[in-house]
């Protein structure tokens, strides 16, 4: 039993993705709004993507810019990679928990208001 667990752990460690990454959780905006911003930077050079996010008009671009800065810092400090050689390899956003609130309507009725949150993941890679 224990040898099987050790084998599984070794296999997971061997297949672990070693690219620099950053995550942010519980961002107080809907995933669809973030997905539009992530589509702009996917596949671009990291420095260009950061410049693009700092100039973007969307309010949520600041969250993505902060996440991108964190991923670049992780690559430089933890992996020893050069900032100019990095590009945005993968980005995705998933739905977080919903905050359910009540919107009061006329005649004693109430509607459900869903305040969405999301989790964003960004992975960088080295240009070869």
PDB file of C-alpha atoms in Angstrom:
ATOM      1  CA  UNK A   1       0.000   0.000   0.000  1.00  0.00           C
ATOM      2  CA  UNK A   2       2.691   2.500   0.992  1.00  0.00           C
ATOM      3  CA  UNK A   3       4.833   1.683  -2.053  1.00  0.00           C
ATOM      4  CA  UNK A   4       1.906   2.413  -4.348  1.00  0.00           C
ATOM      5  CA  UNK A   5       1.418   5.806  -2.706  1.00  0.00           C
ATOM      6  CA  UNK A   6       5.139   6.566  -3.073  1.00  0.00           C
ATOM      7  CA  UNK A   7       4.984   5.593  -6.758  1.00  0.00           C
ATOM      8  CA  UNK A   8       1.988   7.832  -7.341  1.00  0.00           C
ATOM      9  CA  UNK A   9       3.691  10.747  -5.569  1.00  0.00           C
ATOM     10  CA  UNK A  10       6.853  10.265  -7.634  1.00  0.00           C
ATOM     11  CA  UNK A  11       4.812  10.181 -10.852  1.00  0.00           C
ATOM     12  CA  UNK A  12       2.977  13.395  -9.933  1.00  0.00           C
ATOM     13  CA  UNK A  13       6.276  15.125  -9.070  1.00  0.00           C
ATOM     14  CA  UNK A  14       7.788  14.006 -12.384  1.00  0.00           C
ATOM     15  CA  UNK A  15       4.874  15.324 -14.438  1.00  0.00           C
ATOM     16  CA  UNK A  16       4.543  18.611 -12.515  1.00  0.00           C
ATOM     17  CA  UNK A  17       4.570  21.682 -14.687  1.00  0.00           C
ATOM     18  CA  UNK A  18       7.728  23.681 -13.987  1.00  0.00           C
ATOM     19  CA  UNK A  19       6.757  26.906 -15.766  1.00  0.00           C
ATOM     20  CA  UNK A  20       6.430  30.160 -13.765  1.00  0.00           C
ATOM     21  CA  UNK A  21       2.858  30.983 -12.874  1.00  0.00           C
ATOM     22  CA  UNK A  22       0.657  33.176 -10.711  1.00  0.00           C
ATOM     23  CA  UNK A  23      -2.904  32.853  -9.440  1.00  0.00           C
ATOM     24  CA  UNK A  24      -5.378  35.243  -7.943  1.00  0.00           C
ATOM     25  CA  UNK A  25      -8.542  34.027  -6.264  1.00  0.00           C
ATOM     26  CA  UNK A  26     -11.850  35.571  -5.281  1.00  0.00           C
ATOM     27  CA  UNK A  27     -11.674  38.524  -7.683  1.00  0.00           C
ATOM     28  CA  UNK A  28     -14.925  40.414  -7.311  1.00  0.00           C
ATOM     29  CA  UNK A  29     -15.975  40.487 -10.962  1.00  0.00           C
ATOM     30  CA  UNK A  30     -17.600  38.068 -13.356  1.00  0.00           C
ATOM     31  CA  UNK A  31     -15.422  35.572 -15.261  1.00  0.00           C
ATOM     32  CA  UNK A  32     -16.783  36.701 -18.636  1.00  0.00           C
ATOM     33  CA  UNK A  33     -15.396  40.229 -18.168  1.00  0.00           C
ATOM     34  CA  UNK A  34     -11.953  38.885 -17.233  1.00  0.00           C
ATOM     35  CA  UNK A  35     -11.990  36.373 -20.122  1.00  0.00           C
ATOM     36  CA  UNK A  36     -12.192  39.260 -22.630  1.00  0.00           C
ATOM     37  CA  UNK A  37      -9.042  40.830 -21.156  1.00  0.00           C
ATOM     38  CA  UNK A  38      -7.148  37.527 -21.010  1.00  0.00           C
ATOM     39  CA  UNK A  39      -7.849  36.882 -24.689  1.00  0.00           C
ATOM     40  CA  UNK A  40      -5.972  40.102 -25.504  1.00  0.00           C
ATOM     41  CA  UNK A  41      -2.689  38.995 -23.887  1.00  0.00           C
ATOM     42  CA  UNK A  42      -2.615  35.239 -24.503  1.00  0.00           C
ATOM     43  CA  UNK A  43       0.415  34.327 -26.627  1.00  0.00           C
ATOM     44  CA  UNK A  44       2.030  37.780 -26.423  1.00  0.00           C
ATOM     45  CA  UNK A  45       5.446  38.736 -25.026  1.00  0.00           C
ATOM     46  CA  UNK A  46       5.182  39.363 -21.266  1.00  0.00           C
ATOM     47  CA  UNK A  47       6.579  42.907 -21.436  1.00  0.00           C
ATOM     48  CA  UNK A  48       4.231  43.827 -24.309  1.00  0.00           C
ATOM     49  CA  UNK A  49       1.283  42.274 -22.482  1.00  0.00           C
ATOM     50  CA  UNK A  50       2.087  44.295 -19.363  1.00  0.00           C
ATOM     51  CA  UNK A  51       2.223  47.517 -21.402  1.00  0.00           C
ATOM     52  CA  UNK A  52      -1.076  46.576 -23.028  1.00  0.00           C
ATOM     53  CA  UNK A  53      -2.729  46.012 -19.630  1.00  0.00           C
ATOM     54  CA  UNK A  54      -1.461  49.314 -18.233  1.00  0.00           C
ATOM     55  CA  UNK A  55      -2.982  51.182 -21.198  1.00  0.00           C
ATOM     56  CA  UNK A  56      -6.269  49.237 -21.335  1.00  0.00           C
ATOM     57  CA  UNK A  57      -9.514  51.059 -20.640  1.00  0.00           C
ATOM     58  CA  UNK A  58     -11.200  48.218 -18.756  1.00  0.00           C
ATOM     59  CA  UNK A  59     -11.359  48.508 -14.980  1.00  0.00           C
ATOM     60  CA  UNK A  60     -10.391  44.855 -14.522  1.00  0.00           C
ATOM     61  CA  UNK A  61      -7.191  45.265 -16.536  1.00  0.00           C
ATOM     62  CA  UNK A  62      -5.486  46.497 -13.356  1.00  0.00           C
ATOM     63  CA  UNK A  63      -6.146  43.131 -11.685  1.00  0.00           C
ATOM     64  CA  UNK A  64      -4.689  41.258 -14.662  1.00  0.00           C
ATOM     65  CA  UNK A  65      -1.685  43.640 -14.786  1.00  0.00           C
ATOM     66  CA  UNK A  66      -0.967  42.980 -11.119  1.00  0.00           C
ATOM     67  CA  UNK A  67      -1.207  39.226 -11.738  1.00  0.00           C
ATOM     68  CA  UNK A  68       1.140  39.491 -14.736  1.00  0.00           C
ATOM     69  CA  UNK A  69       3.673  41.457 -12.669  1.00  0.00           C
ATOM     70  CA  UNK A  70       3.529  38.732 -10.032  1.00  0.00           C
ATOM     71  CA  UNK A  71       4.119  35.990 -12.611  1.00  0.00           C
ATOM     72  CA  UNK A  72       7.087  37.885 -14.071  1.00  0.00           C
ATOM     73  CA  UNK A  73       8.551  38.371 -10.595  1.00  0.00           C
ATOM     74  CA  UNK A  74       8.109  34.650  -9.895  1.00  0.00           C
ATOM     75  CA  UNK A  75       9.947  33.816 -13.115  1.00  0.00           C
ATOM     76  CA  UNK A  76      12.843  36.157 -12.336  1.00  0.00           C
ATOM     77  CA  UNK A  77      13.283  35.348  -8.651  1.00  0.00           C
ATOM     78  CA  UNK A  78      12.313  31.670  -8.402  1.00  0.00           C
ATOM     79  CA  UNK A  79      13.329  30.325 -11.816  1.00  0.00           C
ATOM     80  CA  UNK A  80      16.150  32.751 -12.725  1.00  0.00           C
ATOM     81  CA  UNK A  81      14.634  33.613 -16.118  1.00  0.00           C
ATOM     82  CA  UNK A  82      15.075  36.810 -18.109  1.00  0.00           C
ATOM     83  CA  UNK A  83      12.041  39.101 -18.339  1.00  0.00           C
ATOM     84  CA  UNK A  84      12.487  39.827 -22.059  1.00  0.00           C
ATOM     85  CA  UNK A  85      12.410  36.108 -22.997  1.00  0.00           C
ATOM     86  CA  UNK A  86       9.028  35.370 -21.395  1.00  0.00           C
ATOM     87  CA  UNK A  87       5.659  35.144 -23.081  1.00  0.00           C
ATOM     88  CA  UNK A  88       2.141  34.438 -21.827  1.00  0.00           C
ATOM     89  CA  UNK A  89       1.681  30.742 -22.560  1.00  0.00           C
ATOM     90  CA  UNK A  90      -1.657  29.977 -20.904  1.00  0.00           C
ATOM     91  CA  UNK A  91      -4.363  31.968 -19.177  1.00  0.00           C
ATOM     92  CA  UNK A  92      -7.710  30.875 -17.882  1.00  0.00           C
ATOM     93  CA  UNK A  93     -10.405  32.030 -15.545  1.00  0.00           C
ATOM     94  CA  UNK A  94     -12.812  29.943 -13.525  1.00  0.00           C
ATOM     95  CA  UNK A  95     -15.917  30.832 -11.606  1.00  0.00           C
ATOM     96  CA  UNK A  96     -15.567  31.419  -7.890  1.00  0.00           C
ATOM     97  CA  UNK A  97     -18.289  31.383  -5.259  1.00  0.00           C
ATOM     98  CA  UNK A  98     -21.460  33.380  -5.821  1.00  0.00           C
ATOM     99  CA  UNK A  99     -22.646  35.928  -3.298  1.00  0.00           C
ATOM    100  CA  UNK A 100     -26.419  35.759  -3.246  1.00  0.00           C
ATOM    101  CA  UNK A 101     -28.189  38.991  -2.366  1.00  0.00           C
ATOM    102  CA  UNK A 102     -31.772  40.186  -2.474  1.00  0.00           C
ATOM    103  CA  UNK A 103     -33.034  42.968  -4.729  1.00  0.00           C
ATOM    104  CA  UNK A 104     -36.279  44.376  -3.362  1.00  0.00           C
ATOM    105  CA  UNK A 105     -39.068  44.872  -5.937  1.00  0.00           C
ATOM    106  CA  UNK A 106     -42.573  46.272  -5.856  1.00  0.00           C
ATOM    107  CA  UNK A 107     -45.630  44.609  -4.315  1.00  0.00           C
ATOM    108  CA  UNK A 108     -43.597  42.865  -1.613  1.00  0.00           C
ATOM    109  CA  UNK A 109     -41.569  40.774  -4.031  1.00  0.00           C
ATOM    110  CA  UNK A 110     -37.846  40.154  -4.115  1.00  0.00           C
ATOM    111  CA  UNK A 111     -35.430  39.125  -6.866  1.00  0.00           C
ATOM    112  CA  UNK A 112     -32.178  37.236  -6.464  1.00  0.00           C
ATOM    113  CA  UNK A 113     -28.997  39.169  -7.263  1.00  0.00           C
ATOM    114  CA  UNK A 114     -25.913  37.037  -7.986  1.00  0.00           C
ATOM    115  CA  UNK A 115     -22.610  38.792  -7.310  1.00  0.00           C
ATOM    116  CA  UNK A 116     -20.012  36.729  -9.109  1.00  0.00           C
ATOM    117  CA  UNK A 117     -16.369  36.095  -8.253  1.00  0.00           C
ATOM    118  CA  UNK A 118     -13.610  34.394 -10.224  1.00  0.00           C
ATOM    119  CA  UNK A 119     -10.195  32.747  -9.950  1.00  0.00           C
ATOM    120  CA  UNK A 120      -7.552  33.698 -12.558  1.00  0.00           C
ATOM    121  CA  UNK A 121      -4.465  31.646 -13.491  1.00  0.00           C
ATOM    122  CA  UNK A 122      -1.631  32.861 -15.701  1.00  0.00           C
ATOM    123  CA  UNK A 123       1.332  30.744 -16.867  1.00  0.00           C
ATOM    124  CA  UNK A 124       4.439  32.107 -18.552  1.00  0.00           C
ATOM    125  CA  UNK A 125       6.944  30.259 -20.744  1.00  0.00           C
ATOM    126  CA  UNK A 126      10.333  30.974 -22.292  1.00  0.00           C
ATOM    127  CA  UNK A 127      10.591  31.828 -25.995  1.00  0.00           C
ATOM    128  CA  UNK A 128      12.720  29.227 -27.758  1.00  0.00           C
TER     129      UNK A 128
END
